């Protein structure tokens, strides 16, 4: 067990910390602590400007190979960057889909022409991407998707609808899974299309969530056109699944810092309201603190396997989503009789946490799906 | 940065697993430890010496190194003196600087730990010690009983012992009667037993991780072969979700135990908090998982013949030694709420 990072990594950490301290100021100061989960529709123009500021500093697409505009950063460096980013309370990234999903997909499955066309803009933060996967009839069961496209000449004509697309209103491109083989079912006959958002055949309608905010949208395709397919036509399912595997769990260490901020806010409030003297509240606070440490330790264990998905790596999403939900509930119990008031100072953050956390256990794989995956892949139980 | 067992620790774990697989199991316990097992542990494996400082004749390693052995002991429920001697008694003997007692243990004697109070009066040549200590693990079997009464540590051979009916028959409890004059050299005053307490908790947590994991493995294996309604019950979502939750508990407890062991060995300032974390999580993991393992097994899990109850009982008996999880959480809550922000 050696929990120190190398001297080179610590120098890197200093570099990140210094840069953020020097740049998250002035016009960008307003974005501090904003744009995260439950707040993703906040200050979008300012956060786009921040994305470009990061790009100028060479901080976007760190983990990408150098020949594609990245820094070839190691997993440790990526983790350190995310930790310091969270520590500085730098805003939620508007470029995260391009950097984390589309970019790696193009690097692994795209053509040279596609990489040349799209990667530089992602690195520069000048083009934003949204992800078109889920549909009203295809949530957990993504293979049930119905949006289809037919080839007319050298263009695909798309008809259908996507849902839960974040940042759709600000994105120039959509990375969409559509059914291109007529009559195909389930995983067969699906292709990954790159769809320009700014065209007549694309209509974006925001979805208002129970939080009151509208971070997600419906995207209607009615004769929308696309010319780029990533990977083989009809082979999109495999491409999409490999994309999901690119998220190596590096981000969770930064997330824990954010979670710790939230936990500390709940502790402060508990002291103020007197809930902190209730033994059952104290028990829950300690339990949440303990589980937050475990979140970190599980992530360090996974990191130590160079990001390979280990048994404890399967638990990550289920664990943090459940934790966040439990924190939200504790926050409301701490407010007690005042939990019904949403306008009391900083309590707006606690209410946002409480309401938003009901989606943490749903998006990116529901808790139930996570448990299925854990049982079947980590424990080898029969499907 | 490496959060995980070292190659040496993994080798030790594998060796322990192999040795214990070839050794008598929990049903070989018949009011007494299996013949010759302790001698083989001391001579062939050397486990009691692992975490004892070199100055006292040990290997000078830490509880992190011994933790791998305790995981395997928990997996196998091997009936032996390891917990009493190496996890409970030795850390206190080391803290007291009881060189002779430690040497005796490393040479093959067994020992256990009992908490006072006992009556201690100074007399000619030593101390007159009187008291009855109830429910001492391996109390009727161990060569020595190490009594801790606040800052005092007394090393005695019991005057009388009464075996008690024990929930966990693999680690029988006994009442120990002490009524003797203990020589000066076996009485130690002003001993700081905090570190020893943390070491014991970490090793108990490690054993609990092994207990929980073995129970989970039994449940998963059973669910794969037990067929009802024409299918393996392991294909039913309720069973899958139960087992997935078991894995969450096991791996979380393991992460906590590993960090706590490292923190204790490194003398980290957060050691107290993370040991409490490991104790709470490993304790609850073991009791919950072993209980749910019975549930997954259905009726057969409830039988004496099946091993489920052995894990269930060991988990509970260990929890009784470790202290209830809520007491550990209360400790952490006090540090967080009354002592200011704590972040590692």
PDB file of N, CA and C in Angstrom, chain A residues 1-5 76 87 256-257 260 264 267 271 276 282-283 285-287 289-294 296-298 300-301 303-304 311-312 315 318-319 368 371-372 374-376 378-383, chain B residues 1-4 64 213 216 220 223-224 232 234-235 237 239-241 243-245 247-248 251-252 254-256 258-259 262 273-274 276-277 280-281 326 328-329 332-334 336-338 341-344:
ATOM      1  N   UNK A   1       0.858  -1.189   0.000  1.00  0.00           N
ATOM      2  CA  UNK A   1       0.000   0.000   0.000  1.00  0.00           C
ATOM      3  C   UNK A   1       0.896   1.242   0.000  1.00  0.00           C
ATOM      4  N   UNK A   2       0.737   2.053  -0.971  1.00  0.00           N
ATOM      5  CA  UNK A   2       1.490   3.301  -1.023  1.00  0.00           C
ATOM      6  C   UNK A   2       0.558   4.339  -1.588  1.00  0.00           C
ATOM      7  N   UNK A   3       0.113   5.238  -0.704  1.00  0.00           N
ATOM      8  CA  UNK A   3      -0.909   6.168  -1.144  1.00  0.00           C
ATOM      9  C   UNK A   3      -0.354   7.513  -1.574  1.00  0.00           C
ATOM     10  N   UNK A   4       0.946   7.559  -1.785  1.00  0.00           N
ATOM     11  CA  UNK A   4       1.518   8.813  -2.270  1.00  0.00           C
ATOM     12  C   UNK A   4       1.567   8.768  -3.790  1.00  0.00           C
ATOM     13  N   UNK A   5       1.448   9.915  -4.370  1.00  0.00           N
ATOM     14  CA  UNK A   5       1.644  10.031  -5.804  1.00  0.00           C
ATOM     15  C   UNK A   5       3.116  10.347  -6.047  1.00  0.00           C
ATOM     16  N   UNK A  76      -3.345   8.629 -13.786  1.00  0.00           N
ATOM     17  CA  UNK A  76      -3.104   9.361 -12.541  1.00  0.00           C
ATOM     18  C   UNK A  76      -3.198  10.861 -12.759  1.00  0.00           C
ATOM     19  N   UNK A  87     -11.644  20.604  -6.430  1.00  0.00           N
ATOM     20  CA  UNK A  87     -11.203  21.337  -5.240  1.00  0.00           C
ATOM     21  C   UNK A  87     -11.349  22.842  -5.451  1.00  0.00           C
ATOM     22  N   UNK A 256     -15.857  12.935  -5.454  1.00  0.00           N
ATOM     23  CA  UNK A 256     -15.888  12.778  -4.000  1.00  0.00           C
ATOM     24  C   UNK A 256     -15.581  14.081  -3.291  1.00  0.00           C
ATOM     25  N   UNK A 257     -14.727  14.897  -3.892  1.00  0.00           N
ATOM     26  CA  UNK A 257     -14.448  16.205  -3.299  1.00  0.00           C
ATOM     27  C   UNK A 257     -15.706  17.055  -3.315  1.00  0.00           C
ATOM     28  N   UNK A 260     -17.960  15.858  -0.731  1.00  0.00           N
ATOM     29  CA  UNK A 260     -17.535  16.270   0.602  1.00  0.00           C
ATOM     30  C   UNK A 260     -17.987  17.700   0.894  1.00  0.00           C
ATOM     31  N   UNK A 264     -20.296  18.551   4.060  1.00  0.00           N
ATOM     32  CA  UNK A 264     -19.932  19.577   5.038  1.00  0.00           C
ATOM     33  C   UNK A 264     -21.045  20.622   5.172  1.00  0.00           C
ATOM     34  N   UNK A 267     -23.569  19.145   7.379  1.00  0.00           N
ATOM     35  CA  UNK A 267     -23.108  19.147   8.772  1.00  0.00           C
ATOM     36  C   UNK A 267     -23.301  20.525   9.398  1.00  0.00           C
ATOM     37  N   UNK A 271     -25.686  21.535  12.611  1.00  0.00           N
ATOM     38  CA  UNK A 271     -25.297  22.227  13.842  1.00  0.00           C
ATOM     39  C   UNK A 271     -26.227  23.412  14.079  1.00  0.00           C
ATOM     40  N   UNK A 276     -27.889  18.205  14.916  1.00  0.00           N
ATOM     41  CA  UNK A 276     -26.621  17.540  15.201  1.00  0.00           C
ATOM     42  C   UNK A 276     -26.545  16.956  16.599  1.00  0.00           C
ATOM     43  N   UNK A 282     -26.888  11.915  14.084  1.00  0.00           N
ATOM     44  CA  UNK A 282     -25.438  11.742  14.212  1.00  0.00           C
ATOM     45  C   UNK A 282     -24.996  10.410  13.610  1.00  0.00           C
ATOM     46  N   UNK A 283     -25.786   9.377  13.857  1.00  0.00           N
ATOM     47  CA  UNK A 283     -25.470   8.056  13.323  1.00  0.00           C
ATOM     48  C   UNK A 283     -25.457   8.081  11.796  1.00  0.00           C
ATOM     49  N   UNK A 285     -25.040  10.738   9.867  1.00  0.00           N
ATOM     50  CA  UNK A 285     -23.935  11.573   9.415  1.00  0.00           C
ATOM     51  C   UNK A 285     -22.642  10.761   9.386  1.00  0.00           C
ATOM     52  N   UNK A 286     -22.399  10.026  10.457  1.00  0.00           N
ATOM     53  CA  UNK A 286     -21.181   9.215  10.512  1.00  0.00           C
ATOM     54  C   UNK A 286     -21.190   8.159   9.411  1.00  0.00           C
ATOM     55  N   UNK A 287     -22.344   7.548   9.202  1.00  0.00           N
ATOM     56  CA  UNK A 287     -22.462   6.522   8.171  1.00  0.00           C
ATOM     57  C   UNK A 287     -22.155   7.106   6.792  1.00  0.00           C
ATOM     58  N   UNK A 289     -20.354   9.785   6.147  1.00  0.00           N
ATOM     59  CA  UNK A 289     -18.931  10.112   6.100  1.00  0.00           C
ATOM     60  C   UNK A 289     -18.120   8.854   5.814  1.00  0.00           C
ATOM     61  N   UNK A 290     -18.435   7.775   6.509  1.00  0.00           N
ATOM     62  CA  UNK A 290     -17.711   6.521   6.311  1.00  0.00           C
ATOM     63  C   UNK A 290     -17.846   6.048   4.872  1.00  0.00           C
ATOM     64  N   UNK A 291     -19.058   6.104   4.342  1.00  0.00           N
ATOM     65  CA  UNK A 291     -19.279   5.601   2.994  1.00  0.00           C
ATOM     66  C   UNK A 291     -18.609   6.489   1.948  1.00  0.00           C
ATOM     67  N   UNK A 292     -18.434   7.761   2.261  1.00  0.00           N
ATOM     68  CA  UNK A 292     -17.725   8.651   1.345  1.00  0.00           C
ATOM     69  C   UNK A 292     -16.243   8.274   1.300  1.00  0.00           C
ATOM     70  N   UNK A 293     -15.693   7.928   2.451  1.00  0.00           N
ATOM     71  CA  UNK A 293     -14.289   7.487   2.461  1.00  0.00           C
ATOM     72  C   UNK A 293     -14.149   6.206   1.638  1.00  0.00           C
ATOM     73  N   UNK A 294     -15.097   5.292   1.817  1.00  0.00           N
ATOM     74  CA  UNK A 294     -15.061   4.033   1.071  1.00  0.00           C
ATOM     75  C   UNK A 294     -15.122   4.297  -0.436  1.00  0.00           C
ATOM     76  N   UNK A 296     -13.900   6.754  -2.010  1.00  0.00           N
ATOM     77  CA  UNK A 296     -12.554   7.144  -2.402  1.00  0.00           C
ATOM     78  C   UNK A 296     -11.641   5.925  -2.453  1.00  0.00           C
ATOM     79  N   UNK A 297     -11.683   5.099  -1.429  1.00  0.00           N
ATOM     80  CA  UNK A 297     -10.799   3.952  -1.368  1.00  0.00           C
ATOM     81  C   UNK A 297     -11.093   2.941  -2.470  1.00  0.00           C
ATOM     82  N   UNK A 298     -12.380   2.722  -2.755  1.00  0.00           N
ATOM     83  CA  UNK A 298     -12.738   1.833  -3.866  1.00  0.00           C
ATOM     84  C   UNK A 298     -12.160   2.368  -5.179  1.00  0.00           C
ATOM     85  N   UNK A 300      -9.545   4.340  -5.537  1.00  0.00           N
ATOM     86  CA  UNK A 300      -8.091   4.193  -5.536  1.00  0.00           C
ATOM     87  C   UNK A 300      -7.699   2.754  -5.852  1.00  0.00           C
ATOM     88  N   UNK A 301      -8.495   1.814  -5.365  1.00  0.00           N
ATOM     89  CA  UNK A 301      -8.217   0.408  -5.675  1.00  0.00           C
ATOM     90  C   UNK A 301      -8.358   0.160  -7.170  1.00  0.00           C
ATOM     91  N   UNK A 303      -8.174   2.393  -9.551  1.00  0.00           N
ATOM     92  CA  UNK A 303      -7.102   3.141 -10.201  1.00  0.00           C
ATOM     93  C   UNK A 303      -5.806   2.351 -10.187  1.00  0.00           C
ATOM     94  N   UNK A 304      -5.580   1.641  -9.099  1.00  0.00           N
ATOM     95  CA  UNK A 304      -4.345   0.881  -8.947  1.00  0.00           C
ATOM     96  C   UNK A 304      -4.259  -0.291  -9.907  1.00  0.00           C
ATOM     97  N   UNK A 311     -13.641  -5.984  -9.586  1.00  0.00           N
ATOM     98  CA  UNK A 311     -14.918  -6.203  -8.919  1.00  0.00           C
ATOM     99  C   UNK A 311     -15.432  -4.939  -8.242  1.00  0.00           C
ATOM    100  N   UNK A 312     -14.540  -4.275  -7.544  1.00  0.00           N
ATOM    101  CA  UNK A 312     -15.019  -3.074  -6.842  1.00  0.00           C
ATOM    102  C   UNK A 312     -15.320  -1.953  -7.829  1.00  0.00           C
ATOM    103  N   UNK A 315     -18.979  -1.444  -8.777  1.00  0.00           N
ATOM    104  CA  UNK A 315     -19.890  -0.927  -7.759  1.00  0.00           C
ATOM    105  C   UNK A 315     -20.022   0.581  -7.793  1.00  0.00           C
ATOM    106  N   UNK A 318     -23.515   2.546  -8.656  1.00  0.00           N
ATOM    107  CA  UNK A 318     -24.540   2.181  -7.669  1.00  0.00           C
ATOM    108  C   UNK A 318     -24.208   2.821  -6.326  1.00  0.00           C
ATOM    109  N   UNK A 319     -22.932   2.776  -5.967  1.00  0.00           N
ATOM    110  CA  UNK A 319     -22.508   3.240  -4.654  1.00  0.00           C
ATOM    111  C   UNK A 319     -22.685   4.744  -4.509  1.00  0.00           C
ATOM    112  N   UNK A 368     -31.158  -0.546 -10.384  1.00  0.00           N
ATOM    113  CA  UNK A 368     -31.583  -1.928 -10.642  1.00  0.00           C
ATOM    114  C   UNK A 368     -30.743  -2.556 -11.752  1.00  0.00           C
ATOM    115  N   UNK A 371     -27.322  -3.370 -10.426  1.00  0.00           N
ATOM    116  CA  UNK A 371     -27.285  -4.609  -9.650  1.00  0.00           C
ATOM    117  C   UNK A 371     -27.329  -5.829 -10.560  1.00  0.00           C
ATOM    118  N   UNK A 372     -28.119  -5.731 -11.648  1.00  0.00           N
ATOM    119  CA  UNK A 372     -28.120  -6.836 -12.614  1.00  0.00           C
ATOM    120  C   UNK A 372     -26.709  -7.055 -13.159  1.00  0.00           C
ATOM    121  N   UNK A 374     -23.801  -6.122 -11.894  1.00  0.00           N
ATOM    122  CA  UNK A 374     -22.900  -6.619 -10.853  1.00  0.00           C
ATOM    123  C   UNK A 374     -23.088  -8.118 -10.672  1.00  0.00           C
ATOM    124  N   UNK A 375     -24.335  -8.538 -10.578  1.00  0.00           N
ATOM    125  CA  UNK A 375     -24.611  -9.959 -10.347  1.00  0.00           C
ATOM    126  C   UNK A 375     -24.120 -10.796 -11.528  1.00  0.00           C
ATOM    127  N   UNK A 376     -24.399 -10.300 -12.741  1.00  0.00           N
ATOM    128  CA  UNK A 376     -24.101 -11.120 -13.913  1.00  0.00           C
ATOM    129  C   UNK A 376     -22.629 -11.054 -14.298  1.00  0.00           C
ATOM    130  N   UNK A 378     -19.879  -9.365 -12.455  1.00  0.00           N
ATOM    131  CA  UNK A 378     -18.897  -9.501 -11.370  1.00  0.00           C
ATOM    132  C   UNK A 378     -19.048 -10.837 -10.644  1.00  0.00           C
ATOM    133  N   UNK A 379     -20.271 -11.334 -10.537  1.00  0.00           N
ATOM    134  CA  UNK A 379     -20.489 -12.577  -9.791  1.00  0.00           C
ATOM    135  C   UNK A 379     -20.804 -13.766 -10.694  1.00  0.00           C
ATOM    136  N   UNK A 380     -20.932 -13.518 -12.003  1.00  0.00           N
ATOM    137  CA  UNK A 380     -21.151 -14.623 -12.935  1.00  0.00           C
ATOM    138  C   UNK A 380     -22.496 -15.304 -12.814  1.00  0.00           C
ATOM    139  N   UNK A 381     -23.486 -14.576 -12.316  1.00  0.00           N
ATOM    140  CA  UNK A 381     -24.806 -15.208 -12.170  1.00  0.00           C
ATOM    141  C   UNK A 381     -25.501 -15.256 -13.522  1.00  0.00           C
ATOM    142  N   UNK A 382     -26.381 -16.214 -13.713  1.00  0.00           N
ATOM    143  CA  UNK A 382     -26.952 -16.414 -15.049  1.00  0.00           C
ATOM    144  C   UNK A 382     -27.934 -15.311 -15.438  1.00  0.00           C
ATOM    145  N   UNK A 383     -27.913 -14.965 -16.718  1.00  0.00           N
ATOM    146  CA  UNK A 383     -28.831 -13.919 -17.191  1.00  0.00           C
ATOM    147  C   UNK A 383     -30.268 -14.429 -17.224  1.00  0.00           C
TER     148      UNK A 383
ATOM    149  N   UNK B   1       1.552   5.323  -6.727  1.00  0.00           N
ATOM    150  CA  UNK B   1       0.343   5.125  -5.905  1.00  0.00           C
ATOM    151  C   UNK B   1      -0.171   3.719  -6.147  1.00  0.00           C
ATOM    152  N   UNK B   2      -0.334   2.988  -5.057  1.00  0.00           N
ATOM    153  CA  UNK B   2      -0.881   1.638  -5.191  1.00  0.00           C
ATOM    154  C   UNK B   2      -1.732   1.324  -3.975  1.00  0.00           C
ATOM    155  N   UNK B   3      -3.015   1.218  -4.189  1.00  0.00           N
ATOM    156  CA  UNK B   3      -3.934   0.830  -3.118  1.00  0.00           C
ATOM    157  C   UNK B   3      -4.293  -0.614  -3.379  1.00  0.00           C
ATOM    158  N   UNK B   4      -3.599  -1.491  -2.730  1.00  0.00           N
ATOM    159  CA  UNK B   4      -3.869  -2.909  -2.946  1.00  0.00           C
ATOM    160  C   UNK B   4      -2.822  -3.731  -2.223  1.00  0.00           C
ATOM    161  N   UNK B  64      -1.253  -4.777   8.437  1.00  0.00           N
ATOM    162  CA  UNK B  64      -1.634  -4.922   7.031  1.00  0.00           C
ATOM    163  C   UNK B  64      -1.180  -6.280   6.493  1.00  0.00           C
ATOM    164  N   UNK B 213     -17.202 -12.688   2.749  1.00  0.00           N
ATOM    165  CA  UNK B 213     -16.936 -13.088   1.366  1.00  0.00           C
ATOM    166  C   UNK B 213     -17.214 -14.572   1.148  1.00  0.00           C
ATOM    167  N   UNK B 216     -20.909 -15.049   0.981  1.00  0.00           N
ATOM    168  CA  UNK B 216     -21.405 -14.575  -0.316  1.00  0.00           C
ATOM    169  C   UNK B 216     -21.104 -15.612  -1.401  1.00  0.00           C
ATOM    170  N   UNK B 220     -23.825 -17.359  -3.827  1.00  0.00           N
ATOM    171  CA  UNK B 220     -23.776 -17.229  -5.287  1.00  0.00           C
ATOM    172  C   UNK B 220     -23.657 -18.600  -5.944  1.00  0.00           C
ATOM    173  N   UNK B 223     -26.978 -20.374  -5.716  1.00  0.00           N
ATOM    174  CA  UNK B 223     -27.988 -19.797  -6.606  1.00  0.00           C
ATOM    175  C   UNK B 223     -27.783 -20.228  -8.049  1.00  0.00           C
ATOM    176  N   UNK B 224     -26.563 -20.574  -8.386  1.00  0.00           N
ATOM    177  CA  UNK B 224     -26.294 -20.993  -9.758  1.00  0.00           C
ATOM    178  C   UNK B 224     -26.748 -22.422 -10.024  1.00  0.00           C
ATOM    179  N   UNK B 232     -32.392 -21.781 -12.797  1.00  0.00           N
ATOM    180  CA  UNK B 232     -31.528 -21.525 -11.645  1.00  0.00           C
ATOM    181  C   UNK B 232     -32.084 -20.316 -10.900  1.00  0.00           C
ATOM    182  N   UNK B 234     -30.583 -18.293  -9.337  1.00  0.00           N
ATOM    183  CA  UNK B 234     -29.664 -17.179  -9.544  1.00  0.00           C
ATOM    184  C   UNK B 234     -30.019 -16.319 -10.738  1.00  0.00           C
ATOM    185  N   UNK B 235     -30.998 -16.763 -11.537  1.00  0.00           N
ATOM    186  CA  UNK B 235     -31.435 -15.930 -12.652  1.00  0.00           C
ATOM    187  C   UNK B 235     -32.579 -15.017 -12.237  1.00  0.00           C
ATOM    188  N   UNK B 237     -34.247 -11.963 -10.408  1.00  0.00           N
ATOM    189  CA  UNK B 237     -33.691 -10.655 -10.096  1.00  0.00           C
ATOM    190  C   UNK B 237     -33.572 -10.412  -8.596  1.00  0.00           C
ATOM    191  N   UNK B 239     -32.867 -12.469  -6.296  1.00  0.00           N
ATOM    192  CA  UNK B 239     -31.667 -13.147  -5.812  1.00  0.00           C
ATOM    193  C   UNK B 239     -30.422 -12.413  -6.323  1.00  0.00           C
ATOM    194  N   UNK B 240     -30.443 -12.029  -7.586  1.00  0.00           N
ATOM    195  CA  UNK B 240     -29.292 -11.315  -8.152  1.00  0.00           C
ATOM    196  C   UNK B 240     -29.035 -10.019  -7.399  1.00  0.00           C
ATOM    197  N   UNK B 241     -30.083  -9.302  -7.115  1.00  0.00           N
ATOM    198  CA  UNK B 241     -29.920  -8.018  -6.440  1.00  0.00           C
ATOM    199  C   UNK B 241     -29.418  -8.206  -5.023  1.00  0.00           C
ATOM    200  N   UNK B 243     -27.475 -10.620  -4.022  1.00  0.00           N
ATOM    201  CA  UNK B 243     -26.055 -10.969  -4.122  1.00  0.00           C
ATOM    202  C   UNK B 243     -25.213  -9.766  -4.531  1.00  0.00           C
ATOM    203  N   UNK B 244     -25.763  -8.915  -5.387  1.00  0.00           N
ATOM    204  CA  UNK B 244     -25.047  -7.698  -5.775  1.00  0.00           C
ATOM    205  C   UNK B 244     -24.813  -6.825  -4.542  1.00  0.00           C
ATOM    206  N   UNK B 245     -25.811  -6.719  -3.714  1.00  0.00           N
ATOM    207  CA  UNK B 245     -25.691  -5.947  -2.475  1.00  0.00           C
ATOM    208  C   UNK B 245     -24.643  -6.571  -1.559  1.00  0.00           C
ATOM    209  N   UNK B 247     -21.957  -8.072  -2.553  1.00  0.00           N
ATOM    210  CA  UNK B 247     -20.641  -7.687  -3.071  1.00  0.00           C
ATOM    211  C   UNK B 247     -20.301  -6.258  -2.673  1.00  0.00           C
ATOM    212  N   UNK B 248     -21.311  -5.393  -2.706  1.00  0.00           N
ATOM    213  CA  UNK B 248     -21.089  -4.007  -2.282  1.00  0.00           C
ATOM    214  C   UNK B 248     -20.568  -3.983  -0.850  1.00  0.00           C
ATOM    215  N   UNK B 251     -16.843  -5.648  -0.574  1.00  0.00           N
ATOM    216  CA  UNK B 251     -15.731  -4.858  -1.103  1.00  0.00           C
ATOM    217  C   UNK B 251     -15.581  -3.536  -0.370  1.00  0.00           C
ATOM    218  N   UNK B 252     -16.685  -2.962   0.080  1.00  0.00           N
ATOM    219  CA  UNK B 252     -16.588  -1.725   0.863  1.00  0.00           C
ATOM    220  C   UNK B 252     -15.875  -1.990   2.172  1.00  0.00           C
ATOM    221  N   UNK B 254     -13.808  -4.353   2.746  1.00  0.00           N
ATOM    222  CA  UNK B 254     -12.406  -4.661   2.454  1.00  0.00           C
ATOM    223  C   UNK B 254     -11.595  -3.376   2.245  1.00  0.00           C
ATOM    224  N   UNK B 255     -12.138  -2.461   1.448  1.00  0.00           N
ATOM    225  CA  UNK B 255     -11.437  -1.189   1.224  1.00  0.00           C
ATOM    226  C   UNK B 255     -11.181  -0.480   2.535  1.00  0.00           C
ATOM    227  N   UNK B 256     -12.194  -0.443   3.382  1.00  0.00           N
ATOM    228  CA  UNK B 256     -12.057   0.242   4.664  1.00  0.00           C
ATOM    229  C   UNK B 256     -11.012  -0.447   5.532  1.00  0.00           C
ATOM    230  N   UNK B 258      -8.467  -2.310   4.591  1.00  0.00           N
ATOM    231  CA  UNK B 258      -7.113  -2.131   4.052  1.00  0.00           C
ATOM    232  C   UNK B 258      -6.569  -0.747   4.401  1.00  0.00           C
ATOM    233  N   UNK B 259      -7.413   0.268   4.215  1.00  0.00           N
ATOM    234  CA  UNK B 259      -6.938   1.602   4.534  1.00  0.00           C
ATOM    235  C   UNK B 259      -6.659   1.728   6.023  1.00  0.00           C
ATOM    236  N   UNK B 262      -3.414   0.067   6.945  1.00  0.00           N
ATOM    237  CA  UNK B 262      -2.296   0.907   6.512  1.00  0.00           C
ATOM    238  C   UNK B 262      -2.129   2.105   7.443  1.00  0.00           C
ATOM    239  N   UNK B 273     -10.406   7.331  13.295  1.00  0.00           N
ATOM    240  CA  UNK B 273     -11.631   7.462  12.498  1.00  0.00           C
ATOM    241  C   UNK B 273     -11.756   6.323  11.484  1.00  0.00           C
ATOM    242  N   UNK B 274     -10.660   5.979  10.849  1.00  0.00           N
ATOM    243  CA  UNK B 274     -10.772   4.957   9.802  1.00  0.00           C
ATOM    244  C   UNK B 274     -10.861   3.558  10.391  1.00  0.00           C
ATOM    245  N   UNK B 276     -12.537   2.986  13.114  1.00  0.00           N
ATOM    246  CA  UNK B 276     -13.967   2.941  13.441  1.00  0.00           C
ATOM    247  C   UNK B 276     -14.782   2.633  12.188  1.00  0.00           C
ATOM    248  N   UNK B 277     -14.360   3.208  11.072  1.00  0.00           N
ATOM    249  CA  UNK B 277     -15.041   2.954   9.798  1.00  0.00           C
ATOM    250  C   UNK B 277     -14.956   1.473   9.434  1.00  0.00           C
ATOM    251  N   UNK B 280     -17.084  -0.678  11.861  1.00  0.00           N
ATOM    252  CA  UNK B 280     -18.522  -0.586  11.624  1.00  0.00           C
ATOM    253  C   UNK B 280     -18.911  -1.309  10.341  1.00  0.00           C
ATOM    254  N   UNK B 281     -18.184  -1.046   9.280  1.00  0.00           N
ATOM    255  CA  UNK B 281     -18.569  -1.595   7.973  1.00  0.00           C
ATOM    256  C   UNK B 281     -18.327  -3.098   7.902  1.00  0.00           C
ATOM    257  N   UNK B 326     -22.925   0.942  15.735  1.00  0.00           N
ATOM    258  CA  UNK B 326     -23.376   2.297  16.068  1.00  0.00           C
ATOM    259  C   UNK B 326     -22.450   2.965  17.082  1.00  0.00           C
ATOM    260  N   UNK B 328     -19.211   2.703  16.999  1.00  0.00           N
ATOM    261  CA  UNK B 328     -18.122   3.240  16.170  1.00  0.00           C
ATOM    262  C   UNK B 328     -18.583   4.479  15.421  1.00  0.00           C
ATOM    263  N   UNK B 329     -19.826   4.456  14.956  1.00  0.00           N
ATOM    264  CA  UNK B 329     -20.345   5.632  14.261  1.00  0.00           C
ATOM    265  C   UNK B 329     -20.461   6.810  15.219  1.00  0.00           C
ATOM    266  N   UNK B 332     -17.174   8.500  15.450  1.00  0.00           N
ATOM    267  CA  UNK B 332     -16.893   9.311  14.261  1.00  0.00           C
ATOM    268  C   UNK B 332     -17.752  10.571  14.262  1.00  0.00           C
ATOM    269  N   UNK B 333     -19.014  10.429  14.643  1.00  0.00           N
ATOM    270  CA  UNK B 333     -19.901  11.596  14.682  1.00  0.00           C
ATOM    271  C   UNK B 333     -19.359  12.645  15.642  1.00  0.00           C
ATOM    272  N   UNK B 334     -18.866  12.193  16.781  1.00  0.00           N
ATOM    273  CA  UNK B 334     -18.320  13.137  17.760  1.00  0.00           C
ATOM    274  C   UNK B 334     -17.138  13.886  17.170  1.00  0.00           C
ATOM    275  N   UNK B 336     -16.580  14.461  14.003  1.00  0.00           N
ATOM    276  CA  UNK B 336     -17.022  15.336  12.914  1.00  0.00           C
ATOM    277  C   UNK B 336     -17.766  16.556  13.426  1.00  0.00           C
ATOM    278  N   UNK B 337     -18.655  16.320  14.402  1.00  0.00           N
ATOM    279  CA  UNK B 337     -19.580  17.389  14.790  1.00  0.00           C
ATOM    280  C   UNK B 337     -19.049  18.220  15.935  1.00  0.00           C
ATOM    281  N   UNK B 338     -18.277  17.572  16.791  1.00  0.00           N
ATOM    282  CA  UNK B 338     -17.780  18.301  17.942  1.00  0.00           C
ATOM    283  C   UNK B 338     -16.324  18.693  17.765  1.00  0.00           C
ATOM    284  N   UNK B 341     -14.060  20.023  10.981  1.00  0.00           N
ATOM    285  CA  UNK B 341     -14.031  19.305   9.706  1.00  0.00           C
ATOM    286  C   UNK B 341     -12.886  18.302   9.645  1.00  0.00           C
ATOM    287  N   UNK B 342     -13.215  17.113   9.157  1.00  0.00           N
ATOM    288  CA  UNK B 342     -12.197  16.083   9.009  1.00  0.00           C
ATOM    289  C   UNK B 342     -12.244  15.547   7.584  1.00  0.00           C
ATOM    290  N   UNK B 343     -11.195  15.698   6.897  1.00  0.00           N
ATOM    291  CA  UNK B 343     -11.137  15.152   5.530  1.00  0.00           C
ATOM    292  C   UNK B 343      -9.746  14.626   5.296  1.00  0.00           C
ATOM    293  N   UNK B 344      -9.668  13.434   4.800  1.00  0.00           N
ATOM    294  CA  UNK B 344      -8.362  12.807   4.611  1.00  0.00           C
ATOM    295  C   UNK B 344      -7.779  13.266   3.295  1.00  0.00           C
TER     296      UNK B 344
END
